[in-house]
Coordinates of N, CA and C in Angstrom, one line a residue:
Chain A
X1 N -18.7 13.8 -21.8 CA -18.3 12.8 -22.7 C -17.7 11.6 -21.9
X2 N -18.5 11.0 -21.3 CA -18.3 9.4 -20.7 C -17.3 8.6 -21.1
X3 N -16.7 8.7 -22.8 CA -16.0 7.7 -23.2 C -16.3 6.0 -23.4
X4 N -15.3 5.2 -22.9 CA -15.7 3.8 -22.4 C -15.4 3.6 -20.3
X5 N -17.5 3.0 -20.1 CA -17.8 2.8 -19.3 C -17.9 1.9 -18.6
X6 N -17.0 1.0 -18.0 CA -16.8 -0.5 -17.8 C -17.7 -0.4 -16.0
X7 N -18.8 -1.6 -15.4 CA -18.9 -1.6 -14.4 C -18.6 -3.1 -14.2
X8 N -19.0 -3.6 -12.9 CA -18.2 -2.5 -11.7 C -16.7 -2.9 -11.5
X9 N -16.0 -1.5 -10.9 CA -15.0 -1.6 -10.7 C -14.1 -3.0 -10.1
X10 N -14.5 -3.5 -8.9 CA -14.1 -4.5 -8.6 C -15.3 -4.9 -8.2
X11 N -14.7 -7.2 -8.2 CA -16.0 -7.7 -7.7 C -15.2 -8.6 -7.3
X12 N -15.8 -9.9 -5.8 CA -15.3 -10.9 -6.2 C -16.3 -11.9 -6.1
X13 N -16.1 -13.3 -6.6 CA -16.9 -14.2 -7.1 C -16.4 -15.4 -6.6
X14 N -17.7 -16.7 -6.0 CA -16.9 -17.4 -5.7 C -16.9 -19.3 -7.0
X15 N -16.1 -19.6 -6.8 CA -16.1 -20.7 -7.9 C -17.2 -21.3 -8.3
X16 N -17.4 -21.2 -9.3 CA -18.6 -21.8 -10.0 C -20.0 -20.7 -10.5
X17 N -19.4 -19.5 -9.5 CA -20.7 -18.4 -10.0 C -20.7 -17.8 -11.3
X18 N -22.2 -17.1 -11.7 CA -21.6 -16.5 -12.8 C -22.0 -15.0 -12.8
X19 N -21.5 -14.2 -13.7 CA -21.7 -12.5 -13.9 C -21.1 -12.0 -15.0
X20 N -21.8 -10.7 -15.2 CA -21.7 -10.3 -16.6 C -20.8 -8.8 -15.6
X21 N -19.8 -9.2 -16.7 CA -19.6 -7.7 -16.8 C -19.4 -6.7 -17.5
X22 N -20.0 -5.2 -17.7 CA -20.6 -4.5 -18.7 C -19.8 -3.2 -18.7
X23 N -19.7 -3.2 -20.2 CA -19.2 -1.9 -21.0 C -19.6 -1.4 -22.2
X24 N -19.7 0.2 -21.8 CA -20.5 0.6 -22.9 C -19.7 1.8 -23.2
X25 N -20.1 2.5 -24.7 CA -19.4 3.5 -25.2 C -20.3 4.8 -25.8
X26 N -19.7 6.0 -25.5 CA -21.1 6.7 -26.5 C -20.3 7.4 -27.4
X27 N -19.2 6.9 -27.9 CA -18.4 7.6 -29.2 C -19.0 7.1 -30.9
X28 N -19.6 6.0 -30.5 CA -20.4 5.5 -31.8 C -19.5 4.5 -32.5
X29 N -18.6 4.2 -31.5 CA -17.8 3.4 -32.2 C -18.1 2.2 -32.6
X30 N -17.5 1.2 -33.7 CA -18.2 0.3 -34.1 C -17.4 -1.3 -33.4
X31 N -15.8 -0.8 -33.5 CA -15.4 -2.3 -33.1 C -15.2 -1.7 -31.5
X32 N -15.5 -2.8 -30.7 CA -15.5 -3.1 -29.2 C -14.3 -4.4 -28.9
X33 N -13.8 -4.5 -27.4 CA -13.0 -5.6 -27.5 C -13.1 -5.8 -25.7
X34 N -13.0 -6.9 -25.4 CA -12.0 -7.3 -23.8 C -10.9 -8.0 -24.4
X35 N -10.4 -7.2 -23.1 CA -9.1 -8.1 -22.9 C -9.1 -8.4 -21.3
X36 N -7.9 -9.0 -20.6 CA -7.7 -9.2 -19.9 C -6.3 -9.1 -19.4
X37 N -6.1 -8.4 -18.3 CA -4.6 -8.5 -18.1 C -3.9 -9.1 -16.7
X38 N -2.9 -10.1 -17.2 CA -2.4 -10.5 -15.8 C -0.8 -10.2 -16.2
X39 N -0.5 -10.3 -14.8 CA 0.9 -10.3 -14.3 C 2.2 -11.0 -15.1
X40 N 3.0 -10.3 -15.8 CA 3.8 -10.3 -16.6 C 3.7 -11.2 -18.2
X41 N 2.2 -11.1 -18.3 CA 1.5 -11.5 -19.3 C 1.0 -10.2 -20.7
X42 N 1.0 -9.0 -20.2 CA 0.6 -8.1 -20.8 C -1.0 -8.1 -20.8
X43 N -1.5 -7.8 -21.9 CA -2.8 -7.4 -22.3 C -3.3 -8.8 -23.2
X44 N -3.9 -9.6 -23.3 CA -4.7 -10.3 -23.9 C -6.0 -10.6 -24.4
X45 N -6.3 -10.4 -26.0 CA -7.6 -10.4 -26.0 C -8.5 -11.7 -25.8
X46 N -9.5 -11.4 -25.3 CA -10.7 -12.3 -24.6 C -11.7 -12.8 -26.3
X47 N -12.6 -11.7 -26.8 CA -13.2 -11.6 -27.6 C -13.4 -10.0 -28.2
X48 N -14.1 -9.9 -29.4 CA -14.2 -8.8 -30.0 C -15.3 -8.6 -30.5
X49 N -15.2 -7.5 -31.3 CA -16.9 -7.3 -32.3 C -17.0 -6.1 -33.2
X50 N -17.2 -6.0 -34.3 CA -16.9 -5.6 -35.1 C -17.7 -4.3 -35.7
X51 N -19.2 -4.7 -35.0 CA -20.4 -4.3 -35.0 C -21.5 -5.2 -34.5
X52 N -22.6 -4.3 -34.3 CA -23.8 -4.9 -33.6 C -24.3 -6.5 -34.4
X53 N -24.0 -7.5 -33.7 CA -24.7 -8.5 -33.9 C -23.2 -9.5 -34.9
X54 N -22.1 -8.8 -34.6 CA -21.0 -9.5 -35.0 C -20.3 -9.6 -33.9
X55 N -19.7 -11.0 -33.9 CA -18.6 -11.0 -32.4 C -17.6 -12.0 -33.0
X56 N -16.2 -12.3 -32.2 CA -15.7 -13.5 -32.4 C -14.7 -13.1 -31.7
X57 N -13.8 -14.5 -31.8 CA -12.7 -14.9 -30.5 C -11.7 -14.4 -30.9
X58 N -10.7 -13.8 -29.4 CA -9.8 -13.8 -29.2 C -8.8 -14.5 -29.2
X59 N -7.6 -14.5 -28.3 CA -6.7 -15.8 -28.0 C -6.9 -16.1 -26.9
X60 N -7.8 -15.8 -26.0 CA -7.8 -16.6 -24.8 C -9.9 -16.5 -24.9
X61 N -10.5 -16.9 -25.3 CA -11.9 -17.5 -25.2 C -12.8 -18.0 -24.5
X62 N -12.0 -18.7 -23.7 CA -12.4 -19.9 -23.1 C -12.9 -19.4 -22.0
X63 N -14.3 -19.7 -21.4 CA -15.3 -19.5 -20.0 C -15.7 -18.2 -20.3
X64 N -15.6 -17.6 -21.5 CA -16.5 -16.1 -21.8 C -17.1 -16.1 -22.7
X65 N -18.7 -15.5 -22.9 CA -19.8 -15.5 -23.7 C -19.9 -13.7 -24.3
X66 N -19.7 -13.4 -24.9 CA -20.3 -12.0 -25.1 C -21.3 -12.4 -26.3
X67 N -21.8 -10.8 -26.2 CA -22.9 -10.7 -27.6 C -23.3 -8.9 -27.9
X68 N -23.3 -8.5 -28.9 CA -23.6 -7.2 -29.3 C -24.9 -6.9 -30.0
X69 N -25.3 -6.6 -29.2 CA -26.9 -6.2 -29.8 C -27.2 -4.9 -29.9
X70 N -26.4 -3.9 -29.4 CA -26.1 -2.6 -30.1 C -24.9 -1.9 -30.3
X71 N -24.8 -1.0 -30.7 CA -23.5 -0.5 -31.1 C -22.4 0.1 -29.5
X72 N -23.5 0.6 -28.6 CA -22.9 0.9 -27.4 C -22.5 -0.3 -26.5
X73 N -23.3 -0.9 -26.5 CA -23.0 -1.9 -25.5 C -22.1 -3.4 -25.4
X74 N -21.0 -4.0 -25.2 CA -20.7 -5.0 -25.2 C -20.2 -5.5 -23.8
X75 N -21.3 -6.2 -23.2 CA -21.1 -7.2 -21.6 C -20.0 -9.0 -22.2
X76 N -19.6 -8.8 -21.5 CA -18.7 -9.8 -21.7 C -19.3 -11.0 -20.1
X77 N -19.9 -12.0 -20.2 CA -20.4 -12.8 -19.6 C -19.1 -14.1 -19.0
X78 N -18.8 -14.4 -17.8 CA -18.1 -15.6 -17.1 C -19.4 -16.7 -17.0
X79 N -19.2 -17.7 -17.3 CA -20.5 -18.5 -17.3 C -20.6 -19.3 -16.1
X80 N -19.0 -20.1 -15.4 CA -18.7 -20.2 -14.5 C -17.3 -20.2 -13.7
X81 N -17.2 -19.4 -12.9 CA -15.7 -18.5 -12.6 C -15.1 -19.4 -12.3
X82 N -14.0 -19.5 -12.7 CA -12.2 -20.3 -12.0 C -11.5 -19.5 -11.4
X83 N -11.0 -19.7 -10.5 CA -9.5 -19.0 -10.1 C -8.7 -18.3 -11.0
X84 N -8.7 -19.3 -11.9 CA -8.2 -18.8 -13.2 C -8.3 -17.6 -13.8
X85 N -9.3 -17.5 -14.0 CA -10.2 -16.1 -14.2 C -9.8 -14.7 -13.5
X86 N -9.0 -15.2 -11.9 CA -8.7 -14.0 -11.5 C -8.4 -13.2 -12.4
X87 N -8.5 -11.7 -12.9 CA -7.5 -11.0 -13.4 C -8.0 -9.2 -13.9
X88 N -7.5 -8.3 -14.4 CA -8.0 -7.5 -14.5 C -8.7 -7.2 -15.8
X89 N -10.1 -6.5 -16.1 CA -10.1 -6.7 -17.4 C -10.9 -5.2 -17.7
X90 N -10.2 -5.3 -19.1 CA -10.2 -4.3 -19.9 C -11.3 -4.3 -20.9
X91 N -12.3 -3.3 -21.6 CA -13.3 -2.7 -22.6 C -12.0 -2.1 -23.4
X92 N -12.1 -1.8 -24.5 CA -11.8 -1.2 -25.4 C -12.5 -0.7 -26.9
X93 N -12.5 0.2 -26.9 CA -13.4 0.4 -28.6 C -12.8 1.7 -29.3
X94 N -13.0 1.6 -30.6 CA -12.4 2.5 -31.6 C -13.2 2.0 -32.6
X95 N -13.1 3.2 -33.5 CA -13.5 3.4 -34.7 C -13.0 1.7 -35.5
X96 N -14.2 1.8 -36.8 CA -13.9 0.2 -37.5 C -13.0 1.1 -38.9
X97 N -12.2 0.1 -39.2 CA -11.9 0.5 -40.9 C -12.6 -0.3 -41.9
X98 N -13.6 -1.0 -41.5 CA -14.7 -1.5 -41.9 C -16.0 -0.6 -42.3
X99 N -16.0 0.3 -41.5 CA -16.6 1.3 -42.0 C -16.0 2.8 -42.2
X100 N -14.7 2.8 -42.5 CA -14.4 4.0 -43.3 C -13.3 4.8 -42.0
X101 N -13.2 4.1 -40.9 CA -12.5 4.7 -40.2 C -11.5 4.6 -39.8
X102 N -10.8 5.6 -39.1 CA -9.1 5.2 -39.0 C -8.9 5.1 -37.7
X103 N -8.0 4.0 -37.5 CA -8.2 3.9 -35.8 C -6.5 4.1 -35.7
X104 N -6.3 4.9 -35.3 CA -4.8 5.5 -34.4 C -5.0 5.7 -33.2
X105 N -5.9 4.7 -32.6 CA -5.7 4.9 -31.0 C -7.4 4.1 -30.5
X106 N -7.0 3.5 -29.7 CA -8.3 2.5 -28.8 C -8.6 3.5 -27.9
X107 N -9.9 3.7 -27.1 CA -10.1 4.4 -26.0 C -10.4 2.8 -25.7
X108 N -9.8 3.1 -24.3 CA -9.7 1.6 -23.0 C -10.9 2.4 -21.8
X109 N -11.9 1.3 -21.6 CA -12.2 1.6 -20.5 C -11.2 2.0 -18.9
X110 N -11.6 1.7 -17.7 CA -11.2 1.7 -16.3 C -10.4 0.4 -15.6
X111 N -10.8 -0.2 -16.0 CA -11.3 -1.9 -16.3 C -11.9 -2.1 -14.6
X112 N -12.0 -3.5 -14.8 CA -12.7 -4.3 -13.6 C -11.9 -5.0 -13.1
X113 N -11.5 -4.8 -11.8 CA -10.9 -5.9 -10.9 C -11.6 -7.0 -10.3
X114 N -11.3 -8.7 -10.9 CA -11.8 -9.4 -10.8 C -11.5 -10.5 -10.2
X115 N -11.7 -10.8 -8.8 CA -10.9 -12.0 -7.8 C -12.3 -13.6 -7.6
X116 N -11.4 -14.4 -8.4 CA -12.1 -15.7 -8.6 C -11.6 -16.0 -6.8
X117 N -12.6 -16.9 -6.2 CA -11.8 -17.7 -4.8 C -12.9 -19.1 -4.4
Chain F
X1 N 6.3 -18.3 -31.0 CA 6.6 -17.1 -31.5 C 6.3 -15.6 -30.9
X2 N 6.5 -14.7 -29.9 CA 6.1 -13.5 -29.7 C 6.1 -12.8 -30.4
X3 N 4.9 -12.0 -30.7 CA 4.5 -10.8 -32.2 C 5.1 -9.9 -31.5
X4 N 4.9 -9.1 -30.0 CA 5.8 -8.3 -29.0 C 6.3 -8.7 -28.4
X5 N 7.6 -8.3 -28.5 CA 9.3 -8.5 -27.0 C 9.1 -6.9 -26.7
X6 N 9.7 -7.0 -25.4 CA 9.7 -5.9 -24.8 C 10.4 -6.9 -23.7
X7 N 12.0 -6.2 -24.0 CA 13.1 -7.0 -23.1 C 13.4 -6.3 -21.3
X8 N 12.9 -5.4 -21.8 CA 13.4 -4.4 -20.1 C 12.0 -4.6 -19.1
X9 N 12.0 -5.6 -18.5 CA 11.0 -5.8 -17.2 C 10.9 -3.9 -16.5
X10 N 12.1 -3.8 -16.1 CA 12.0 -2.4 -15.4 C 12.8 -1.7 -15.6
X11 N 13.3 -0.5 -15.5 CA 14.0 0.7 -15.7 C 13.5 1.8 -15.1
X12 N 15.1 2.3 -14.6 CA 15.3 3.0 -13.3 C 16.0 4.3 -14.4
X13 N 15.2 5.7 -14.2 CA 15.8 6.3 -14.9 C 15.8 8.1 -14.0
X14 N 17.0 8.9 -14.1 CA 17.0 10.1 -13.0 C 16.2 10.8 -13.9
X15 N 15.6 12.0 -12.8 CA 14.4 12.9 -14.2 C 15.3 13.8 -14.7
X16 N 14.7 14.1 -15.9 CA 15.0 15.3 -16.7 C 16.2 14.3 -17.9
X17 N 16.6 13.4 -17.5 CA 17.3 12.2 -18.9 C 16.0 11.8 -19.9
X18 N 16.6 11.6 -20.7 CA 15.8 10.6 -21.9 C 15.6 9.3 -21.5
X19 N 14.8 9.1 -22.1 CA 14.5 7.4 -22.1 C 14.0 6.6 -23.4
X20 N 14.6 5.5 -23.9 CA 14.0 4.6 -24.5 C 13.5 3.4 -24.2
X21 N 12.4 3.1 -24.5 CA 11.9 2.0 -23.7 C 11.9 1.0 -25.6
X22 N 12.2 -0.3 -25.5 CA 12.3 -1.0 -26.3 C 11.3 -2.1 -26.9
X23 N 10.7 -2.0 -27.8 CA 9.9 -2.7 -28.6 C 10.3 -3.4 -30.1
X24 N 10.4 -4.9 -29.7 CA 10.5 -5.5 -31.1 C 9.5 -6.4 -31.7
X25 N 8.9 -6.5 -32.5 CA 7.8 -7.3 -33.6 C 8.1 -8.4 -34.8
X26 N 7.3 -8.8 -34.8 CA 7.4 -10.1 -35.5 C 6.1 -10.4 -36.7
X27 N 5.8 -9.9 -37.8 CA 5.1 -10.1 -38.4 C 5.5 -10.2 -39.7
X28 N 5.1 -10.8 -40.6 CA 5.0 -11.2 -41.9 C 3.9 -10.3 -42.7
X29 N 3.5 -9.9 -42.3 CA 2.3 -9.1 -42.8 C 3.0 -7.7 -43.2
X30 N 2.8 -7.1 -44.9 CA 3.3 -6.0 -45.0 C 3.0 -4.5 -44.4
X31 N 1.5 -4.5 -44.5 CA 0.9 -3.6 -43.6 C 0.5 -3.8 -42.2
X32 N 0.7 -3.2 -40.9 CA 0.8 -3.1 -39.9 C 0.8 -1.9 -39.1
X33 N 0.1 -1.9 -37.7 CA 0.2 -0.6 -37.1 C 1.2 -0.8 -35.8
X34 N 2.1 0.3 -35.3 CA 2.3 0.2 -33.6 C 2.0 0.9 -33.0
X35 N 1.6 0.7 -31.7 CA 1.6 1.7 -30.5 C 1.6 1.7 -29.1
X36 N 1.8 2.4 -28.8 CA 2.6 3.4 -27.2 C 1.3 3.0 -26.2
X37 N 0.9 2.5 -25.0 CA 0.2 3.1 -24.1 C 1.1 3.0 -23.0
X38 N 0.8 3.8 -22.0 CA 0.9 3.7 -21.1 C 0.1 3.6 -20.0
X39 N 0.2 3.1 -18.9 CA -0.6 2.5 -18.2 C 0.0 3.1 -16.8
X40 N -0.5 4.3 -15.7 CA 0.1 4.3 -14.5 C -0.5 3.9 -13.4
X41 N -0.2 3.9 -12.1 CA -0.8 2.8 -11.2 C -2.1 3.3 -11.2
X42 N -3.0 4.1 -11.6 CA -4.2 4.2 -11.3 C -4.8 3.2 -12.0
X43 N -4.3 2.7 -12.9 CA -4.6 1.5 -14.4 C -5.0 1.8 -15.0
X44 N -5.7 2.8 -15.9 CA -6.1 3.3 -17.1 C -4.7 3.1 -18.1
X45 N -5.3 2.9 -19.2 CA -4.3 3.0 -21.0 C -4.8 3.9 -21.2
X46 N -3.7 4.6 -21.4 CA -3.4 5.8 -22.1 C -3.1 5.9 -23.3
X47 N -3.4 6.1 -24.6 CA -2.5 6.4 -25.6 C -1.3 6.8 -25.9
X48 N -0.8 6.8 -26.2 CA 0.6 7.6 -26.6 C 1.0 8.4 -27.8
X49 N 1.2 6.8 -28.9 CA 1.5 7.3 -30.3 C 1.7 6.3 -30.8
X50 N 1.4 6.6 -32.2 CA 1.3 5.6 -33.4 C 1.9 5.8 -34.7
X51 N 2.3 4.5 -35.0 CA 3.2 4.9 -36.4 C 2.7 3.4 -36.9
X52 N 2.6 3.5 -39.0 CA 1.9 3.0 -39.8 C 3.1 2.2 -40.2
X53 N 2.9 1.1 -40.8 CA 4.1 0.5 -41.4 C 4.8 1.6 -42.6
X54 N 3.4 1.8 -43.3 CA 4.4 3.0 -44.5 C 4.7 3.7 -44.3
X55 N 4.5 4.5 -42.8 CA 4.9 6.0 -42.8 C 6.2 6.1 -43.3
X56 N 6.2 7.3 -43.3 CA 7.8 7.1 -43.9 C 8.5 7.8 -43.3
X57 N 7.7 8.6 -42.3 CA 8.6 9.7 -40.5 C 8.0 9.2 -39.4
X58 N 9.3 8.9 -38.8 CA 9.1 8.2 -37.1 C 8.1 9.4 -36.7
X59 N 7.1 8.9 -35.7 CA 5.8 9.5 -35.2 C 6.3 10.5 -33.8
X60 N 5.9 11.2 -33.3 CA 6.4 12.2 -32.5 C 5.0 12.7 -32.3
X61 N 5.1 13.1 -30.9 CA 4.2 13.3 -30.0 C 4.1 14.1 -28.8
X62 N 4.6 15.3 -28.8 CA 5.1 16.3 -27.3 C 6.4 15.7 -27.2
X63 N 6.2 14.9 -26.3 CA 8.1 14.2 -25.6 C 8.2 13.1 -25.8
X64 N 7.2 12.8 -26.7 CA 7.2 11.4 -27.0 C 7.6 10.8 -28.6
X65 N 8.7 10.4 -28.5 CA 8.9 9.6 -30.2 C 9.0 8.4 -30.2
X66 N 9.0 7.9 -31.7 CA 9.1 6.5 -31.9 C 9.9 6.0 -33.2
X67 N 11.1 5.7 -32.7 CA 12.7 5.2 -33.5 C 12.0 4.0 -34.2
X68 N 11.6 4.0 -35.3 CA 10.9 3.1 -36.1 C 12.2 2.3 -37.1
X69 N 12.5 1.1 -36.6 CA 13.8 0.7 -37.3 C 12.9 -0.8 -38.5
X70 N 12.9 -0.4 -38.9 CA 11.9 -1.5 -40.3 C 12.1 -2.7 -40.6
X71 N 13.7 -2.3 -41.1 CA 14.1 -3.7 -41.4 C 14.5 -4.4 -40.0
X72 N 15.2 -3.7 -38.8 CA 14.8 -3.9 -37.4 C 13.9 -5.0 -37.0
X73 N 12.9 -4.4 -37.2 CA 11.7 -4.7 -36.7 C 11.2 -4.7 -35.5
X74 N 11.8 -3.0 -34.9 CA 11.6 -2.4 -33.8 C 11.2 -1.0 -34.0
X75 N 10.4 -0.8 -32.6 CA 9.8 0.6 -33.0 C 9.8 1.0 -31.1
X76 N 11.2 1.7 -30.7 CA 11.2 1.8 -29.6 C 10.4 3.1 -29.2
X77 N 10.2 3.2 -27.8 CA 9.5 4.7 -27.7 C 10.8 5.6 -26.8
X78 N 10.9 6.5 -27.1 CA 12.3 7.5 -26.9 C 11.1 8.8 -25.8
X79 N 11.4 8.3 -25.0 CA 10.6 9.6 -24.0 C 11.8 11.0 -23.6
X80 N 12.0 12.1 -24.2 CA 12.6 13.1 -23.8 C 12.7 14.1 -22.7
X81 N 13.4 14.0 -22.4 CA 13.4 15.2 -20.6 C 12.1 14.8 -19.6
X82 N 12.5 13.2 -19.4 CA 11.5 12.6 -18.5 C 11.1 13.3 -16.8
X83 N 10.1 12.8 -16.9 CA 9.4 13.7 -15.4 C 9.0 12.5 -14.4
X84 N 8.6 12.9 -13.3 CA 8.3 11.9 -12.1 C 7.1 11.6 -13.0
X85 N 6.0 12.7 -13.3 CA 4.4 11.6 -13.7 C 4.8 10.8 -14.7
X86 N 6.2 10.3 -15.6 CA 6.1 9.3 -16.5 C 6.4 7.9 -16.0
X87 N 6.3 7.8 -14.4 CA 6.6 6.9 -13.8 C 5.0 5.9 -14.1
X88 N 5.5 4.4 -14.7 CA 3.9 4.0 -15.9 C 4.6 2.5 -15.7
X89 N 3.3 2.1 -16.2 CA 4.0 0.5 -17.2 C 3.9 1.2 -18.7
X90 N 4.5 0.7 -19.5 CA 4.3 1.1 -20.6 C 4.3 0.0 -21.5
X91 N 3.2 -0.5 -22.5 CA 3.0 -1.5 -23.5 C 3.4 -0.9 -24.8
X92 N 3.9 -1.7 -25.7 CA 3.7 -1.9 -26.7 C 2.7 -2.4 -27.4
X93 N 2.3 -2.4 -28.6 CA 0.5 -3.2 -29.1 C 1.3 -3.1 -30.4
X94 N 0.5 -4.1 -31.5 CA 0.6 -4.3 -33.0 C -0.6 -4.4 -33.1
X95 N -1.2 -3.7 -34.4 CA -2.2 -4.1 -34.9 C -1.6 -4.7 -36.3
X96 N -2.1 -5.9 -37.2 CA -1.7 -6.6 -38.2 C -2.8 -6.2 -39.5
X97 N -2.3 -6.4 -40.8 CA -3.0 -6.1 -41.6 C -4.0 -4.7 -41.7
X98 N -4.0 -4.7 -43.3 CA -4.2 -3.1 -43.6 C -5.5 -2.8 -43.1
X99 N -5.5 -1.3 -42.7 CA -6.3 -0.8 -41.8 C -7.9 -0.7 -42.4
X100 N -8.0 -1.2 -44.0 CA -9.2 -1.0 -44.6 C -9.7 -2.5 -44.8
X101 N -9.4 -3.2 -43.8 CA -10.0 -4.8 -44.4 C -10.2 -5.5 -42.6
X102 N -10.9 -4.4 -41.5 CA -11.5 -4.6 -40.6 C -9.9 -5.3 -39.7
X103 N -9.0 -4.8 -39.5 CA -8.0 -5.8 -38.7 C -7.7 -4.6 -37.6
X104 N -8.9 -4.5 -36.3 CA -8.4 -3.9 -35.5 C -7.9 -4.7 -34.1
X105 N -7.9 -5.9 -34.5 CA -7.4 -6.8 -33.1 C -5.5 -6.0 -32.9
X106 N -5.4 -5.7 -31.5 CA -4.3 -5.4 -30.7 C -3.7 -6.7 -30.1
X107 N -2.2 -6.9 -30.3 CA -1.7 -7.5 -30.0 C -0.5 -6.7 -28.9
X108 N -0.5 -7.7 -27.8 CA 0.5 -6.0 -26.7 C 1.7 -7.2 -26.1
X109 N 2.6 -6.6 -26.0 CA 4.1 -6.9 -25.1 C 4.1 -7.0 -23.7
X110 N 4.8 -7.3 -23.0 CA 4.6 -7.8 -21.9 C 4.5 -6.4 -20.9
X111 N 5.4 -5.2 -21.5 CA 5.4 -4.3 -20.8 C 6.6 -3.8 -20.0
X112 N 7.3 -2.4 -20.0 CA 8.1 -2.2 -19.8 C 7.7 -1.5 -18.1
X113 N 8.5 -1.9 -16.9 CA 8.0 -0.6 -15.8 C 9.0 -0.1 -16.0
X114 N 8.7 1.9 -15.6 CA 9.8 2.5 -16.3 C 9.3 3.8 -15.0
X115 N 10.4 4.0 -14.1 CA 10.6 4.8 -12.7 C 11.5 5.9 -13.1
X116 N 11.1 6.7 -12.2 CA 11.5 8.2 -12.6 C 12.4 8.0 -11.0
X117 N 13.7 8.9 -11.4 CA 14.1 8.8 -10.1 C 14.3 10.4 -9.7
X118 N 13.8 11.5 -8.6 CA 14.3 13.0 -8.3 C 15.5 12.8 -8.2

């Protein structure tokens, strides 16, 4: 039981490049999420999804594309990296109450260490 | 406005004492969820525990509880006869709005670090 499967663990990238990075679930869960976490910032969501072929923003948006075209998979795309971007990031999914389920707990991926330079 | 405070950057605690680690909220929304992860340096979130705005009993969990003060509007986590592995960051998260109308967005605190001392 894999859980949530975020690759790859660390990368680094240099300004202006771009790359997806991918997370997938085999719990069947329906809502998916990134976040991102920096240094005495907490956890921040990026974007979300509710179900396949539903997505929308978080509080921090800006320089990330995702899209859900099945229920397992949600890649969260940098279109072109900043420094800014440094940071660590998080997959997360659980059950929807959208469709009938109770979510008392997110499974978090591993996340990905990600160094903009 | 912060939806999560979480005032104690760090805490220094001898093992085998209790611990409360502090969480306060800010919503307007009558229905609402909180919860516990913990995060240790390998970086995985961990779950912990969760409590509903209605419940009507603070949530408990092995050694883990949660002093749900309402009108407060704090819901600290009370770790009992702490150990060296509960050496963690530990977040706080809100989820807003009732759990049947799709509102699973997490909102999280900045995070407490919380050291076990032998």
């Amino acid at each position: 039981n894999a859980g949530v499967t975020q690759t790859p663990k660390f990368q680094v990238l240099k300004t202006g490049q771009s790359m997806t990075l991918q997370c997938a679930q085999d719990m069947n869960h329906e809502y998916m999420s990134w976040y991102r976490q920096d240094p005495g910032m907490g956890l921040r969501l990026i974007h979300y999804s509710v179900g396949a072929g539903i997505t929308d923003q978080g509080e921090v948006p800006n320089g990330y594309n995702v899209s859900r075209s099945t229920t397992e998979d949600f890649p969260l795309r940098l279109l072109s990296a900043a420094p800014s971007q440094t940071s660590v990031y998080f997959c997360a999914s659980s059950y929807s109450s959208l469709k009938g389920g109770i979510n008392y707990g997110y499974t978090f991926g591993s996340g990905t260490r990600l160094t903009v330079v | 406005a912060q939806k999560i405070t979480q005032t104690q950057p760090g805490m220094f605690v001898q093992e085998k004492e209790a611990v409360t680690l502090d969480c306060t909220y800010d919503t307007s929304d009558p229905s609402y969820g909180l919860f516990w992860y913990k995060q240790p340096s390998s970086g995985e979130m961990i779950f912990l525990i969760y409590q509903g705005s209605y419940d009507q009993q603070n949530a408990t969990e092995g050694r883990y509880s949660l002093n749900f003060q309402k009108a407060r509007k704090s819901a600290n986590l009370v770790i009992s006869a702490s150990q060296l592995g509960d050496s963690a960051m530990y977040f706080c998260a809100m989820r807003e709005g009732p759990i049947n109308f799709g509102n699973e967005k997490l909102t999280f605190g900045t995070g407490t670090r919380l050291t076990i001392i032998p």
